[in-house]
PDB file of C-alpha atoms in Angstrom:
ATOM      1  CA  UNK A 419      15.549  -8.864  10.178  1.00 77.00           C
ATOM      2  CA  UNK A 420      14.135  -5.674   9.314  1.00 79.00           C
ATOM      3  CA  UNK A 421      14.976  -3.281  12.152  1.00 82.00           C
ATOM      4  CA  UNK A 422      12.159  -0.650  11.042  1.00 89.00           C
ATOM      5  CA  UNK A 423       9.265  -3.447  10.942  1.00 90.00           C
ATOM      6  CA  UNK A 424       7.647  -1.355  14.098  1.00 90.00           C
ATOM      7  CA  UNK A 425       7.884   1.694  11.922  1.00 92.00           C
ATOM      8  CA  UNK A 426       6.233   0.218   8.911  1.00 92.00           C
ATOM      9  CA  UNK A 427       3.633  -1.845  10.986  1.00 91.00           C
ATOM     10  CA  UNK A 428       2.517   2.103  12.170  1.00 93.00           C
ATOM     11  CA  UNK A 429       2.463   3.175   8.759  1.00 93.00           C
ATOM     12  CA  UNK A 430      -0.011   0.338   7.884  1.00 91.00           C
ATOM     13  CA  UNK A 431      -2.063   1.130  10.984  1.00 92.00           C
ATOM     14  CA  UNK A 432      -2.440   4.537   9.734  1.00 91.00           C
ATOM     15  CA  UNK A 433      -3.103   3.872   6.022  1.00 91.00           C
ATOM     16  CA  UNK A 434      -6.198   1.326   7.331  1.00 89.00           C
ATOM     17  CA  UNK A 435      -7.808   4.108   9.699  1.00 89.00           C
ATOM     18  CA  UNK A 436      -7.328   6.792   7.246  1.00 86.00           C
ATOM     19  CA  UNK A 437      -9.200   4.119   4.182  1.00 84.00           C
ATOM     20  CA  UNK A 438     -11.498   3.510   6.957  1.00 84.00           C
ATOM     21  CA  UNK A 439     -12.499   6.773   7.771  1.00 82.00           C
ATOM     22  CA  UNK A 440     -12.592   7.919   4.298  1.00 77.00           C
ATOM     23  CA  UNK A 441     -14.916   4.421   3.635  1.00 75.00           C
ATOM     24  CA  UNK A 442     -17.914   6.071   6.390  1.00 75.00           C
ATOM     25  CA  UNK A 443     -18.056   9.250   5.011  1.00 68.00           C
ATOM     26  CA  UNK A 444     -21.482  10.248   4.213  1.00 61.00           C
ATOM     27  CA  UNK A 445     -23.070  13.327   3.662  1.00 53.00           C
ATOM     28  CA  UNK A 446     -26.036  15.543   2.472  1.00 50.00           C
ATOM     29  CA  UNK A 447     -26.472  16.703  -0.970  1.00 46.00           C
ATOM     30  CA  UNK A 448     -26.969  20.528   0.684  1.00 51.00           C
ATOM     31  CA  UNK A 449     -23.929  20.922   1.585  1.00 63.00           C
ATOM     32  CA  UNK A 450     -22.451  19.209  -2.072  1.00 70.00           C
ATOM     33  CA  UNK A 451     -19.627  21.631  -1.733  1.00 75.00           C
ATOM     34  CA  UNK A 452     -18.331  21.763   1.832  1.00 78.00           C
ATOM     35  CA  UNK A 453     -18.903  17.886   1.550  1.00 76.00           C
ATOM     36  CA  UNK A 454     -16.528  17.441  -1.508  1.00 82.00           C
ATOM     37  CA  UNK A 455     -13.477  19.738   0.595  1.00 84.00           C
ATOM     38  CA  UNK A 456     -13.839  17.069   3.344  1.00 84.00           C
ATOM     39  CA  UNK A 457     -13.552  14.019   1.282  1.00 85.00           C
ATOM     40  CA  UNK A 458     -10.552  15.723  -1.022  1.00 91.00           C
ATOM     41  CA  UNK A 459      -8.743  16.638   2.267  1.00 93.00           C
ATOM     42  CA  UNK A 460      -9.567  13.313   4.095  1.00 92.00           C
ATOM     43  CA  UNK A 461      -9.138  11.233   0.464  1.00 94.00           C
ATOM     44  CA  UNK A 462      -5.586  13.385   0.251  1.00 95.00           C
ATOM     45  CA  UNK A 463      -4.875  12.322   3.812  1.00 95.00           C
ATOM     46  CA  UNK A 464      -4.949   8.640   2.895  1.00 95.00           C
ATOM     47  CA  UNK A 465      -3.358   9.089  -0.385  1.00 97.00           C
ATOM     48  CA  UNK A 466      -0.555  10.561   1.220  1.00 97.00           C
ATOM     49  CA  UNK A 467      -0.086   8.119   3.548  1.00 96.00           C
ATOM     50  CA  UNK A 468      -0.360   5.248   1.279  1.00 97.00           C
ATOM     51  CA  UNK A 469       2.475   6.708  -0.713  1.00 97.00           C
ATOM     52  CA  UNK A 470       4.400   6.995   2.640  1.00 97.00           C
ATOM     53  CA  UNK A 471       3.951   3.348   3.610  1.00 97.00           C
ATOM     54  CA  UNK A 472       5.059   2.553  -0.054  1.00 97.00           C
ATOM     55  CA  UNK A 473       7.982   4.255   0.131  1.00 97.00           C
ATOM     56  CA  UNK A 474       9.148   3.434   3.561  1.00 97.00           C
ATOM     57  CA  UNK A 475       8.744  -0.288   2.702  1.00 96.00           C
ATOM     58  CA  UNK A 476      10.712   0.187  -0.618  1.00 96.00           C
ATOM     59  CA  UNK A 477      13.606   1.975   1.397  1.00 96.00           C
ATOM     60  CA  UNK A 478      13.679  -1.473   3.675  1.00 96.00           C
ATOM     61  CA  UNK A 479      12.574  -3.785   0.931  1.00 94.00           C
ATOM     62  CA  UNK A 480      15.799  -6.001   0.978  1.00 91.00           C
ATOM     63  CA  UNK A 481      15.157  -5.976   4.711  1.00 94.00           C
ATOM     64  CA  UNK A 482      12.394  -7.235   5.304  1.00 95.00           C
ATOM     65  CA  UNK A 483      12.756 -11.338   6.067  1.00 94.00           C
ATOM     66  CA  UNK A 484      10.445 -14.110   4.919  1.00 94.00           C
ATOM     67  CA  UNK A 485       8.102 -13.725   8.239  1.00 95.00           C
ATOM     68  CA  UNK A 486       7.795 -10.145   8.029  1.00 96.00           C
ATOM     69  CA  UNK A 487       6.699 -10.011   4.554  1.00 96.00           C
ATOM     70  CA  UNK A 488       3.828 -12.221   5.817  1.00 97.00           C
ATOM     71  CA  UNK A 489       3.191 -10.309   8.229  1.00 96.00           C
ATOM     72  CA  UNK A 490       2.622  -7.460   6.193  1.00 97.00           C
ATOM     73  CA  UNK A 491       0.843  -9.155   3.544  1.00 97.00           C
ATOM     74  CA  UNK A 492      -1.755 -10.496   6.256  1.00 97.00           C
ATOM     75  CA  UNK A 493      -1.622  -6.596   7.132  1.00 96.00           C
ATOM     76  CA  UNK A 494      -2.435  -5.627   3.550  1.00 96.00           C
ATOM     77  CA  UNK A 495      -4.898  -7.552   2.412  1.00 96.00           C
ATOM     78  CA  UNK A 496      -7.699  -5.511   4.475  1.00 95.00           C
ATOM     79  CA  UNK A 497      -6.291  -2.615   3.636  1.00 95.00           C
ATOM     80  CA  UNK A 498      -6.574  -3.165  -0.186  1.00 96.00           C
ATOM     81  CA  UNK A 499     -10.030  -4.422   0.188  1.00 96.00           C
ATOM     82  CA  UNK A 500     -10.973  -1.366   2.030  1.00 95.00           C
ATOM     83  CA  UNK A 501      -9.000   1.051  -0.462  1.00 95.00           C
ATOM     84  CA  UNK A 502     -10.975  -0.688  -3.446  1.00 96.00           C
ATOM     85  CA  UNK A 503     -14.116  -0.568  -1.605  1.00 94.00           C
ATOM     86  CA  UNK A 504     -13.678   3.263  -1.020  1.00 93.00           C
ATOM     87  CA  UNK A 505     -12.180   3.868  -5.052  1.00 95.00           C
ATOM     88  CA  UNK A 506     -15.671   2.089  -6.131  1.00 94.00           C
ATOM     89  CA  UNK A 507     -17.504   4.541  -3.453  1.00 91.00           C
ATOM     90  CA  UNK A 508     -15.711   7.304  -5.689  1.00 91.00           C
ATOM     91  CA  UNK A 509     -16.459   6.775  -8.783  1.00 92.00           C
ATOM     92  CA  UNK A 510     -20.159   6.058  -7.977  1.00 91.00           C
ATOM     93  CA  UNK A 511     -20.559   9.164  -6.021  1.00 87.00           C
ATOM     94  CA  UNK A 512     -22.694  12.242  -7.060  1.00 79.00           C
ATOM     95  CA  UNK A 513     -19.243  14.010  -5.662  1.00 77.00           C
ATOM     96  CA  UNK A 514     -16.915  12.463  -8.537  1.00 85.00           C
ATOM     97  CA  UNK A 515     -17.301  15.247 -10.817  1.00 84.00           C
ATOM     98  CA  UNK A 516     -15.358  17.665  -7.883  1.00 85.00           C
ATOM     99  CA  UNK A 517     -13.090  14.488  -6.749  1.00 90.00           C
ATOM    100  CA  UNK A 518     -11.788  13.410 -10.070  1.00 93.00           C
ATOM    101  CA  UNK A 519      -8.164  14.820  -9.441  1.00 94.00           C
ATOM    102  CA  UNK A 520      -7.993  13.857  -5.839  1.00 94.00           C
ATOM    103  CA  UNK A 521      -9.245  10.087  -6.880  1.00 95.00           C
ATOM    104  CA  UNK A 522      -6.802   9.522  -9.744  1.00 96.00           C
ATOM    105  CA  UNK A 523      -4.091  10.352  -7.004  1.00 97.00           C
ATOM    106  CA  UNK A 524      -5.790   8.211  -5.004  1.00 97.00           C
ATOM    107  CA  UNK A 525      -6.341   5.611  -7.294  1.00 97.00           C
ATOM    108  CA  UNK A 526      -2.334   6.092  -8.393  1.00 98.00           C
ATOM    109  CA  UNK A 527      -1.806   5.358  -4.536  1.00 98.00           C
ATOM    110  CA  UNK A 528      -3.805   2.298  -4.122  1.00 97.00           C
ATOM    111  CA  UNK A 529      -1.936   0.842  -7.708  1.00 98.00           C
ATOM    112  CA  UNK A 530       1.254   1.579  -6.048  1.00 98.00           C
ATOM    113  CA  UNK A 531       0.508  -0.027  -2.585  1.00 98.00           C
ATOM    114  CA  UNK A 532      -0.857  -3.208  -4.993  1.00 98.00           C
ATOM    115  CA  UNK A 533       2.374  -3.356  -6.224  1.00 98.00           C
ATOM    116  CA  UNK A 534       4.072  -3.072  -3.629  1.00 97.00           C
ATOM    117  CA  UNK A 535       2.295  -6.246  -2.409  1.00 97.00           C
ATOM    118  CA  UNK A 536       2.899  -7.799  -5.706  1.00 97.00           C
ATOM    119  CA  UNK A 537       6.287  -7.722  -5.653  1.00 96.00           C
ATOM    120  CA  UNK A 538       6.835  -8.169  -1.256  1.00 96.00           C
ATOM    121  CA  UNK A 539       5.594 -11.721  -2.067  1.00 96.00           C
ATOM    122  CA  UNK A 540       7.282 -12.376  -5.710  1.00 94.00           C
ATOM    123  CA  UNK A 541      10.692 -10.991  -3.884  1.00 92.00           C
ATOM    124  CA  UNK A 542      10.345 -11.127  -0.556  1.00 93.00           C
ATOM    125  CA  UNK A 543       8.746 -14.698  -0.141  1.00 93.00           C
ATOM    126  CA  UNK A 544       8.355 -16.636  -2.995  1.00 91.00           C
ATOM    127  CA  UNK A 545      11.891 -15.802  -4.557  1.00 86.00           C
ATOM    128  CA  UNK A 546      13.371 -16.418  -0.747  1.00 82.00           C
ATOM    129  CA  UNK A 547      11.770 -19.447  -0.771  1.00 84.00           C
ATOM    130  CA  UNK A 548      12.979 -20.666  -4.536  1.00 82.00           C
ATOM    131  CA  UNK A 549      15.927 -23.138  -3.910  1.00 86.00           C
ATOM    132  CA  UNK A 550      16.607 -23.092  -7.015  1.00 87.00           C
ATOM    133  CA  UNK A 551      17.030 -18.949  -7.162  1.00 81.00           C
ATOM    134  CA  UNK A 552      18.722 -19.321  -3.888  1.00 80.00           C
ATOM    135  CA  UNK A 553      21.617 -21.339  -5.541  1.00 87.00           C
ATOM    136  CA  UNK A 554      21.575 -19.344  -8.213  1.00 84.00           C
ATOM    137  CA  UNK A 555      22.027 -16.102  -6.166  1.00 76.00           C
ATOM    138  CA  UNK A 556      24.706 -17.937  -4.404  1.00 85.00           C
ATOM    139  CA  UNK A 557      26.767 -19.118  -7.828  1.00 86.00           C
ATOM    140  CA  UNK A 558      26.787 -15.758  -8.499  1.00 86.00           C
ATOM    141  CA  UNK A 559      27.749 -14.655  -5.291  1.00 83.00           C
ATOM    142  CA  UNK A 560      30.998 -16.561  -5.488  1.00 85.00           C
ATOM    143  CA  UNK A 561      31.443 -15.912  -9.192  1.00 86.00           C
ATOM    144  CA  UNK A 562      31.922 -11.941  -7.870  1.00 87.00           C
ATOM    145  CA  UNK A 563      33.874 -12.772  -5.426  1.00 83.00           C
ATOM    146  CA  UNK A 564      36.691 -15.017  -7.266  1.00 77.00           C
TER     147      UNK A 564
END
């Protein structure tokens, strides 16, 4: 069992309010420039919490059990719908031109917390899962250990 699960299940609370918050953002075409500093400071906000989550999960990876991988999947999967929601918002915004740096780092972000995903249900479930890997893992366990 994972014994920072609480810690990571904060970290995903925090990356879904910050995608959220960055997702409402609207503003008026007078104030173009005051309007792009918000959304690079509140679109770095979430990018650098995304890459917080992904690394805290990675430091835990071989951690985290069958159950909590779920758990976080069921976690993820609005939060990558709400990050690709707010990347499309991005690009078709009359701000892009001013955001470009901040949204490849964002867009970076969101590929690694895909990933991250990706591979918490290739390693972390289905590979658990695989009786086949899991004698495999074992043979080669014992073959170490002769």
């Amino acid at each position: 069992m994972c014994t920072c699960i609480a810690e990571i299940k904060t970290s995903y609370t925090k990356v879904r309010k910050q995608a959220e918050e960055v997702a409402s953002q609207s503003f008026d075409m007078d104030d173009f420039l005051d309007a792009i500093n918000v959304v690079k400071k509140e679109l770095a906000r979430v990018t650098d919490e995304t890459n917080a989550l992904v690394e805290l999960v990675r430091d835990h990876f071989t951690e985290i059990t069958v159950d909590e991988a779920k758990e976080l999947l069921d976690l993820s999967e609005p939060i990558q719908k709400k990050m690709q929601v707010v990347y499309l918002k991005l690009l078709a915004s009359p701000f892009n031109v001013g955001l470009e740096t901040a949204t490849d780092h964002y867009r970076q972000a969101m590929s690694d917390f895909d990933e991250l995903c990706h591979d918490m249900k290739t390693f972390n479930i289905d590979l658990a899962q695989n009786d086949h890997f899991q004698q495999t893992l074992k043979k080669v366990s014992e073959m170490m250990h002769r």
